[in-house]
Short mmCIF file of C-alpha atoms and ligand atoms in Angstrom, two decimals:
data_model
loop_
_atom_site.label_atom_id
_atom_site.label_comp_id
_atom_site.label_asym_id
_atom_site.label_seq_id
_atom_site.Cartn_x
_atom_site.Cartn_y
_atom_site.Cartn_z
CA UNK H 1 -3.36 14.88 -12.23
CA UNK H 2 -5.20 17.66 -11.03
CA UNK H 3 -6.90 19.98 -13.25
CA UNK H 4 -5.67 23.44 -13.32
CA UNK H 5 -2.43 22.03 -13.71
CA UNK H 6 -0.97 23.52 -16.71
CA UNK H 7 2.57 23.01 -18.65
CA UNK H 8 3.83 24.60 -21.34
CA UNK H 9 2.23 22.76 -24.21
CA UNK H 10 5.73 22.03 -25.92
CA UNK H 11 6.12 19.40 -23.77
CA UNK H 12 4.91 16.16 -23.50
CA UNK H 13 3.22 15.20 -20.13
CA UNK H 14 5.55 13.23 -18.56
CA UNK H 15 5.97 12.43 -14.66
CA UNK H 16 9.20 11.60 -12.86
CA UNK H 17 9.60 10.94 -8.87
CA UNK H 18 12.21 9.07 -6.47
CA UNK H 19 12.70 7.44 -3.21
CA UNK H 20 15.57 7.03 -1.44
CA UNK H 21 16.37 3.64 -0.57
CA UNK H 22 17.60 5.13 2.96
CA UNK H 23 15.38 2.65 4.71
CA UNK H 24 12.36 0.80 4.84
CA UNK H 25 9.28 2.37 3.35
CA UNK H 26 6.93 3.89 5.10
CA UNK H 27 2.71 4.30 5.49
CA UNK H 28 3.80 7.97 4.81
CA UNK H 29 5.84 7.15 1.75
CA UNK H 30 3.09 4.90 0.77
CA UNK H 31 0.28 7.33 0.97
CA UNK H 32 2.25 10.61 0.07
CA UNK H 33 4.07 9.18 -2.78
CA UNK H 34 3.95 5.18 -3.96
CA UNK H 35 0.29 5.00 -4.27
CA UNK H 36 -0.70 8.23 -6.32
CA UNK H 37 2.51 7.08 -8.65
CA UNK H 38 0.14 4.08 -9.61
CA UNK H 39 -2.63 6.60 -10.03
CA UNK H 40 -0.40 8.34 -13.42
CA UNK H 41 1.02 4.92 -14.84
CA UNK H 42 -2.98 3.92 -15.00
CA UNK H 43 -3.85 7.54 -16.34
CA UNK H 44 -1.72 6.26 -19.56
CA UNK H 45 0.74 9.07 -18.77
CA UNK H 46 4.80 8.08 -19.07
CA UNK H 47 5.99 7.34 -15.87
CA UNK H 48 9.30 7.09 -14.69
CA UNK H 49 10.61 6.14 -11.18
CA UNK H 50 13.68 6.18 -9.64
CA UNK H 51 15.43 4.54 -6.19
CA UNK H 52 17.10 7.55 -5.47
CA UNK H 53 20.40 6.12 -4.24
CA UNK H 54 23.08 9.25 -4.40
CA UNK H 55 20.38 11.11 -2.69
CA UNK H 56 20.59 8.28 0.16
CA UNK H 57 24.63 8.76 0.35
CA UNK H 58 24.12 12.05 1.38
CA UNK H 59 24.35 10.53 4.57
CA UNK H 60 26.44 7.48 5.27
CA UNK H 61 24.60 4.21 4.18
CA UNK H 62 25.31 0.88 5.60
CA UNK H 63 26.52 -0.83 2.10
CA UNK H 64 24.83 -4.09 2.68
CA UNK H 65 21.71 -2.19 3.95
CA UNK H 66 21.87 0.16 0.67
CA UNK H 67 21.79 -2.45 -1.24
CA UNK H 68 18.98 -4.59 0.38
CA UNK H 69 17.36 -1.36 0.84
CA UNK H 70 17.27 -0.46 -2.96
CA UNK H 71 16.16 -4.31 -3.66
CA UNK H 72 12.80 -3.73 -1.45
CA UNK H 73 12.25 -0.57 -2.49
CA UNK H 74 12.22 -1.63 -5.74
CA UNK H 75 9.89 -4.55 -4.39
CA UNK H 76 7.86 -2.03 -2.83
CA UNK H 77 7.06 -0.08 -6.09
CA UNK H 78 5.73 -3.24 -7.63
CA UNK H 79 3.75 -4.69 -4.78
CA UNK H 80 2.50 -1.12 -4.91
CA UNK H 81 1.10 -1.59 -8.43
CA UNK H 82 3.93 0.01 -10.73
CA UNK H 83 4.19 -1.90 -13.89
CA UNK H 84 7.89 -2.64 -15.04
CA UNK H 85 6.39 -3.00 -18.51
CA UNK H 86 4.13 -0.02 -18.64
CA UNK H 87 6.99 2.10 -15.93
CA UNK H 88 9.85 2.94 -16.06
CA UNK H 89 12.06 1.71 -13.15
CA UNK H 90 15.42 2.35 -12.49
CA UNK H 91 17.91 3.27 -9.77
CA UNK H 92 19.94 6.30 -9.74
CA UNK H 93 23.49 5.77 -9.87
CA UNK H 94 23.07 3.02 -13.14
CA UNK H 95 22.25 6.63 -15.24
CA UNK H 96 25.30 8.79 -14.73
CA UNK H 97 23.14 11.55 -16.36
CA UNK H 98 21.76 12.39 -13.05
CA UNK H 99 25.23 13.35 -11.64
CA UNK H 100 26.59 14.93 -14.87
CA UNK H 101 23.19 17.12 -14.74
CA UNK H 102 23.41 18.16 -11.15
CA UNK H 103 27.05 19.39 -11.94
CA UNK H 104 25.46 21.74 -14.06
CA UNK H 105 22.55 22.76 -11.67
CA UNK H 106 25.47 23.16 -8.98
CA UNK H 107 26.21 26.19 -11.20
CA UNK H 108 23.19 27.53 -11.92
CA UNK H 109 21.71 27.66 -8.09
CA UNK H 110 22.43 30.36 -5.96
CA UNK H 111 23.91 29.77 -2.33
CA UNK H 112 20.95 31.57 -1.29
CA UNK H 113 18.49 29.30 -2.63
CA UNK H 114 20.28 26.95 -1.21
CA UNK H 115 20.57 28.33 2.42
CA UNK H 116 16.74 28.47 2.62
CA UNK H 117 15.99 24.74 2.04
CA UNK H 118 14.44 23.53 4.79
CA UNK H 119 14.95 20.00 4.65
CA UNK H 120 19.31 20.48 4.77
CA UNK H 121 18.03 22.77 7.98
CA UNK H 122 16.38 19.72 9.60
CA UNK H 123 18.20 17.11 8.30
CA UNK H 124 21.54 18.46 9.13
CA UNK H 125 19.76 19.59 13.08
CA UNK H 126 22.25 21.52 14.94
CA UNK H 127 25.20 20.66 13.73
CA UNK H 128 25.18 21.56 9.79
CA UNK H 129 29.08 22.62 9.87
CA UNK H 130 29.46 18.47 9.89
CA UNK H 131 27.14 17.87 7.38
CA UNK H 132 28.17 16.13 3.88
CA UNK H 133 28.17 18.74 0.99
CA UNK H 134 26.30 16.69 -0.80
CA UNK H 135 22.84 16.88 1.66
CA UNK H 136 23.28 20.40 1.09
CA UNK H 137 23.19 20.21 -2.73
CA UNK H 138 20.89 17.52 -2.61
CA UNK H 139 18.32 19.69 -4.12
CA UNK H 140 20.10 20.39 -7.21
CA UNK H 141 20.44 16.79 -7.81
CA UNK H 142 16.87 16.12 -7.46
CA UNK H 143 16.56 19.61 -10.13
CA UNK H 144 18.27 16.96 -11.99
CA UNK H 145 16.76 14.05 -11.73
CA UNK H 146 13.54 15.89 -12.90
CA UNK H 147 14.83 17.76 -15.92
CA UNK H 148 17.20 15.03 -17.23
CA UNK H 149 13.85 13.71 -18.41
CA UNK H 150 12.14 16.82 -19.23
CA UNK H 151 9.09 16.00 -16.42
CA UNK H 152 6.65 18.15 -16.82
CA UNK H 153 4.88 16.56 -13.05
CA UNK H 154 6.02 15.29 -9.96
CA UNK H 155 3.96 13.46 -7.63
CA UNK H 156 5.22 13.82 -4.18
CA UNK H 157 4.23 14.34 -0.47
CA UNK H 158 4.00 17.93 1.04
CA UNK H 159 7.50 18.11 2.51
CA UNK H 160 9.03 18.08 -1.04
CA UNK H 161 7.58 21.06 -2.55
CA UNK H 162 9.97 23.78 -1.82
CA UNK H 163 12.31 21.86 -3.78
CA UNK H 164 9.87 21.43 -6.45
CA UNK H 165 9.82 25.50 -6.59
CA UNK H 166 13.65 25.42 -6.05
CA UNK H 167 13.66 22.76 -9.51
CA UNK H 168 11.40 25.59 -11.13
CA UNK H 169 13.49 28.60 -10.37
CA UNK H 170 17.19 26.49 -11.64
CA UNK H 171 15.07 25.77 -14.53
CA UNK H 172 14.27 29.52 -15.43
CA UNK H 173 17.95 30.40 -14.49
CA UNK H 174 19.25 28.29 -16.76
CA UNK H 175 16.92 29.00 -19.80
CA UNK H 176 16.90 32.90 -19.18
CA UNK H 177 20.77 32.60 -18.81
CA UNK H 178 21.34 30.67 -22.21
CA UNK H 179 18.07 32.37 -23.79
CA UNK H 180 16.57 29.36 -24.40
CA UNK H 181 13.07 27.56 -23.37
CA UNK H 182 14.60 24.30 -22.95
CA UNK H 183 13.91 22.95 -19.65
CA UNK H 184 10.34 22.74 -18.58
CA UNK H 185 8.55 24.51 -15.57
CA UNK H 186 7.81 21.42 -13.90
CA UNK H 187 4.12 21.10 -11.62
CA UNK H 188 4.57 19.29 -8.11
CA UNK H 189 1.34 17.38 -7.44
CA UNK H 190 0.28 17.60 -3.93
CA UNK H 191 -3.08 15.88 -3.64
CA UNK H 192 -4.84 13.71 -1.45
CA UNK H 193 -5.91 13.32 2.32
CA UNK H 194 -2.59 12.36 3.21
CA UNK H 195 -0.02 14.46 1.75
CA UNK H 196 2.03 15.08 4.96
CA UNK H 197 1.52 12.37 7.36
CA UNK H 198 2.95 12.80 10.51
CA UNK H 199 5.01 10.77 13.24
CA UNK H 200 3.09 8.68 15.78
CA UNK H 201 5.04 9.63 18.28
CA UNK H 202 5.32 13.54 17.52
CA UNK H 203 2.34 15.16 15.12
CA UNK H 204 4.56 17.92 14.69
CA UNK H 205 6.87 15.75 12.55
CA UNK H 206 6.81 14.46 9.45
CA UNK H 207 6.88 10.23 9.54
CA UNK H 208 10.30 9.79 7.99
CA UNK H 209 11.87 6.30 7.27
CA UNK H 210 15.35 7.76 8.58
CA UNK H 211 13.73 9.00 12.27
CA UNK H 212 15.63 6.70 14.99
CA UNK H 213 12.21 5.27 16.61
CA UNK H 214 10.92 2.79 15.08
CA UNK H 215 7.62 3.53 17.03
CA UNK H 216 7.27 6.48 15.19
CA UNK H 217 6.41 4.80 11.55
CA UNK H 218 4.33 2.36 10.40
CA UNK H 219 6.73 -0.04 7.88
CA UNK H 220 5.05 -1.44 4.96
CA UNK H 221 6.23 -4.52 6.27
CA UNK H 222 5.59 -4.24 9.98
CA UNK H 223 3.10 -7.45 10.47
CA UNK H 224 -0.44 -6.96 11.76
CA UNK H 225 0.82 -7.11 15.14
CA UNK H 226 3.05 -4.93 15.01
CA UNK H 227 0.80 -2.22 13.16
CA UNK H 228 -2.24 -2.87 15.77
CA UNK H 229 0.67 -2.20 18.73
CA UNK H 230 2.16 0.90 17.18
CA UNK H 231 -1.21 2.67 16.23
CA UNK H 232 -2.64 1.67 20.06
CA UNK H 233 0.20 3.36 21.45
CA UNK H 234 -0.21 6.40 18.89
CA UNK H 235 0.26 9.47 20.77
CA UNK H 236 -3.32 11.39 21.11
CA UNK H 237 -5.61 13.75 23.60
CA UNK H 238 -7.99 12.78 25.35
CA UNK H 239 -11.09 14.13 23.62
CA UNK H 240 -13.62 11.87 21.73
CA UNK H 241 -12.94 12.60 17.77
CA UNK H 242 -15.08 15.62 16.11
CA UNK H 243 -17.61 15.30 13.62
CA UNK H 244 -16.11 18.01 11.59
CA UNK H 245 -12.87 18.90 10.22
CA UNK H 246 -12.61 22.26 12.08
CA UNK H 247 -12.90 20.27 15.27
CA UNK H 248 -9.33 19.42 15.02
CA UNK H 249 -7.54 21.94 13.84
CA UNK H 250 -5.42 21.92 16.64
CA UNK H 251 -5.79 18.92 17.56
CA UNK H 252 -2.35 17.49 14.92
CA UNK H 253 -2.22 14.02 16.35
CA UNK H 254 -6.12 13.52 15.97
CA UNK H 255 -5.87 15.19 12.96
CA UNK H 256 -3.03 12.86 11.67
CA UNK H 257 -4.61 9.58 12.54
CA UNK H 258 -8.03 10.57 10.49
CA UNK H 259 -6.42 11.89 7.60
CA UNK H 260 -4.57 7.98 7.41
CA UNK H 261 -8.00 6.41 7.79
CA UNK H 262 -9.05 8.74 4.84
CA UNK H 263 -6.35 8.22 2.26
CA UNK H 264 -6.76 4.29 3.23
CA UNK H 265 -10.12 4.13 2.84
CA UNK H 266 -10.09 6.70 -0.18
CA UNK H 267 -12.52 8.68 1.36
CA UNK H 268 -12.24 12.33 2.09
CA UNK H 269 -11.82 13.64 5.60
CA UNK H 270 -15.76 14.54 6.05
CA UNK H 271 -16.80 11.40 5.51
CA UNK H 272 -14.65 9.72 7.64
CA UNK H 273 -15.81 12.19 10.67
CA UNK H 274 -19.12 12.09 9.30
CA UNK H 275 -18.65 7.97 10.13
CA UNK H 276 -16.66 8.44 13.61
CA UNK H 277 -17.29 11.61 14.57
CA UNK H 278 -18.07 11.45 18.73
CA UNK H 279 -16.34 8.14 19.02
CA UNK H 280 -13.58 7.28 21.35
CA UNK H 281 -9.45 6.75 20.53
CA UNK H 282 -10.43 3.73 21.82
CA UNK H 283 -12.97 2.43 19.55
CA UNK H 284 -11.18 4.26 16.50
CA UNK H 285 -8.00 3.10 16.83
CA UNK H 286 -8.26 -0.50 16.32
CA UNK H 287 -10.66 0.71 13.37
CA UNK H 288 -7.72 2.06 12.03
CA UNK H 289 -5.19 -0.97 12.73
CA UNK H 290 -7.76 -3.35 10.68
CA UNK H 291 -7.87 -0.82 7.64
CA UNK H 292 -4.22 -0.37 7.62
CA UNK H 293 -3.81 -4.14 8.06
CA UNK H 294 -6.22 -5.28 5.44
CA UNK H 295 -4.67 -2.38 2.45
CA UNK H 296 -0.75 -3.00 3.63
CA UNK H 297 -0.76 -6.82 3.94
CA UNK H 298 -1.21 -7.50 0.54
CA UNK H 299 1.53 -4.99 -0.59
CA UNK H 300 3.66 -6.71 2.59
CA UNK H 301 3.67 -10.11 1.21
CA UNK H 302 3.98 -9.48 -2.25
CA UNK H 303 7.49 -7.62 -1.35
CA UNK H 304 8.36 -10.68 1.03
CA UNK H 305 7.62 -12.77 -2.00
CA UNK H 306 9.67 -10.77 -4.72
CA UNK H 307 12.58 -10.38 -2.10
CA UNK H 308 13.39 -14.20 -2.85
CA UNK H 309 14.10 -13.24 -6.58
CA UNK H 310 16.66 -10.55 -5.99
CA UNK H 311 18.29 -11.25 -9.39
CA UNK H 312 14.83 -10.50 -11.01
CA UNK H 313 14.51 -7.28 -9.54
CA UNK H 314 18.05 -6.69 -10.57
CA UNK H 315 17.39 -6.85 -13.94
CA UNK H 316 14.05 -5.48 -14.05
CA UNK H 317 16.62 -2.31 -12.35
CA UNK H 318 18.91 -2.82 -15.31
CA UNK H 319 16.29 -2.74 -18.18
CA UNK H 320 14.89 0.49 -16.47
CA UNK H 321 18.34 1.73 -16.43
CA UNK H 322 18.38 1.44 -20.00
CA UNK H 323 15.50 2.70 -20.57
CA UNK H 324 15.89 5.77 -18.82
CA UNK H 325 19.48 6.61 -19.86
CA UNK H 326 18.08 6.56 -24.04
CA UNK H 327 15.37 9.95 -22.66
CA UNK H 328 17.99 11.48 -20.29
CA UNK H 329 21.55 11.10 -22.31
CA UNK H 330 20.09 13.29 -25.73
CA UNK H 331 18.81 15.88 -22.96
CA UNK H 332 22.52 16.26 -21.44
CA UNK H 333 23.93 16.58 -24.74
CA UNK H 334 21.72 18.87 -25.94
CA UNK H 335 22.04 20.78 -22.69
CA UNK H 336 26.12 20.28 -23.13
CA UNK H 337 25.25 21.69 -26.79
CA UNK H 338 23.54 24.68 -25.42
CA UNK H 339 26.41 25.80 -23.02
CA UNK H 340 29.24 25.28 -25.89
CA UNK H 341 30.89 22.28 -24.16
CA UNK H 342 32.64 20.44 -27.23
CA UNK H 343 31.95 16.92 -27.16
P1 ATP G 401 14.18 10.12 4.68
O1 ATP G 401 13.83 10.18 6.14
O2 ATP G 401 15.41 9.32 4.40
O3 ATP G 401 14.23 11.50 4.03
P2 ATP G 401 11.49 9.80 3.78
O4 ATP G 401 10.57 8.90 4.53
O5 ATP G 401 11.34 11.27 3.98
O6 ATP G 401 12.99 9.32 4.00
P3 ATP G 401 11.94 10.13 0.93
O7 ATP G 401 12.63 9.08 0.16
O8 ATP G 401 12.74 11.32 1.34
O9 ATP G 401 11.28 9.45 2.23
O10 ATP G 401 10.67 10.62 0.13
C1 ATP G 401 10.01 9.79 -0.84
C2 ATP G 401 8.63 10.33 -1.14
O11 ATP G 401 7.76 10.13 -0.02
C3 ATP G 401 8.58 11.83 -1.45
O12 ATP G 401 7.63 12.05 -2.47
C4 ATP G 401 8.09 12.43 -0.16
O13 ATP G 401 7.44 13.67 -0.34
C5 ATP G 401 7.13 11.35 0.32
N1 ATP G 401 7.00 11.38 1.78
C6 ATP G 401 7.99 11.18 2.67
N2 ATP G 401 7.52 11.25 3.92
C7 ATP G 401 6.19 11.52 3.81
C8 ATP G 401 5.14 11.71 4.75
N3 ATP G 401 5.40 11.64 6.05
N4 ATP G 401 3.89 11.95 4.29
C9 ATP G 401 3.64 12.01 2.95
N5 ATP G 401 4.58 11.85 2.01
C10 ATP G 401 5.84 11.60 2.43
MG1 MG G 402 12.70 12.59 2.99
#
């Protein structure tokens, strides 16, 4: 947790974060989200993470794939280093909370909070008249899957922090509305080298697990082949690499490809150019492919290995289930206590 960071000392540090199991999981994923999680569960702070599955159905989901999907995800948070015993792990849609919760958010956003998301505006692309309803309030759901647990952080990559603000501002509605200070003004935390990484095939865009080229990712379990192929044929100029950081400011895929090397090597981005500043794509590239190989491998093979148990992970889904639903149901009803709903 960064310092600076500061909560409202009535609540408890606690830190909440999802990933939708709408796909495979990605370096980005990895890097912007599954291996700072690790980071809080080892600062002794309570952690609790969630395969965000109704955030998935907000567009259609292959049933068998959804399931398989929310299997290795949950796989992928253990290989990662999450702790079932010291975590909290859980998918979505076994703690009805999360629904009932975003009902109420759905009344306290505005439409225009709403209209200015930016991830409905890309997700959705041209034709947003087609689009579900529910990718559109998917950001009050995720308002909800924050607050049901009162989570005073969330660790998550660059591309989720408007709706981190968006969670903020539903939070302030609702307790200036009721004249309360129930719900907590939750911090994002953004930090690292790789907090946005971008597609290999497009530095302009994020790496998502959803894009339609596969060469555009790296999957946590692409084998070493397959990593070595995808980051040689990593889009990039022509120029030798800079020894500074300004040297590629506009230079996005450059810039992309050393930030990855940082976060994998935990190093910051100086020393890295500081190391292979003036050297070729050529000559950095397959530096990269061995780094990436040697830190994913390890996390590839462990999932491979816990994918044969998928009645383990199962219940290790239903204990965090339970787990979670005994924090998030007195919240609701408290909440349902607050706006006069008899119960
Ligand atoms: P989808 O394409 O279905 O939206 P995704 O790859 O964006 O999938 P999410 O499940 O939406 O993954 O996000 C899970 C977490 O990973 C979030 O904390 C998000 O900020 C982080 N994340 C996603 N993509 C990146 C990325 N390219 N770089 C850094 N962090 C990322
Ligand atoms: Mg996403």
């Amino acid at each position: 947790m960064s310092e600076g960071v500061q909560t409202s000392p009535a609540f408890t540090p606690r830190v909440f974060s999802g990933i939708q199991p709408s796909g495979g999981l990605t370096l980005g994923n990895y890097l912007g989200a599954l291996k700072r999680f690790v980071d809080s569960q080892d600062r002794g702070i309570q952690s609790i993470y969630c395969m965000v599955d109704l955030h998935a159905t907000t567009v259609w989901q292959d049933p068998e794939k959804l399931s398989r999907a929310t299997r290795e995800l949950c796989a992928g948070f253990i290989a990662s280093g999450i702790d079932p015993a010291r975590s909290i792990l859980f998918n979505q849609s076994q703690v009805p909370e999360h629904a009932q919760m975003a009902w109420v958010f759905n009344c306290v956003a505005r439409m225009g909070w709403m209209k200015r998301m930016t991830q409905f505006k890309d997700k959705a692309g041209k034709n947003a008249e087609n689009a579900s309803l529910g990718l559109f309030a998917y950001p009050a759901l995720m308002a909800a899957d924050i607050l049901c647990y009162h989570a005073t952080h969330v660790p998550v990559g660059e591309d989720q922090k408007q709706h981190l603000e968006l969670t903020r501002d539903i939070a302030t509605k609702f307790n200036h509305d009721y004249g309360v200070e129930f719900f907590p003004l939750t911090e994002p935390v953004i930090e690292g080298a790789a907090t946005r990484v971008m597609s290999l095939r497009d530095g302009s865009k994020k790496m998502s697990k959803s894009d339609p080229s596969d060469m555009s990712r790296i999957n946590m379990t692409d084998d070493a082949d397959t990593i070595a192929s995808k980051i040689r044929k990593a889009r990039t100029d022509p120029d030798a690499l800079s020894s500074e950081a300004k040297g590629l400011e506009d230079r996005p895929e450059a810039r992309n490809l050393v930030n990855i090397y940082a976060a994998l090597a935990d190093m910051t981005v100086a020393q890295v150019l500081a190391d292979v500043g003036g050297k070729q794509f050529s000559e950095f590239k397959p530096m990269l492919a061995d780094l990436a190989v040697e830190k994913l491998s390890p996390i590839s093979g462990e999932m491979a290995r816990l994918m044969e148990q998928p009645d383990e992970i199962d219940a290790i889904l239903r204990r965090g289930s339970d787990q979670a639903r005994a924090i998030a149901t007195p919240i609701l009803e408290q909440t349902y206590d607050i706006m006069g709903i008899v119960r």
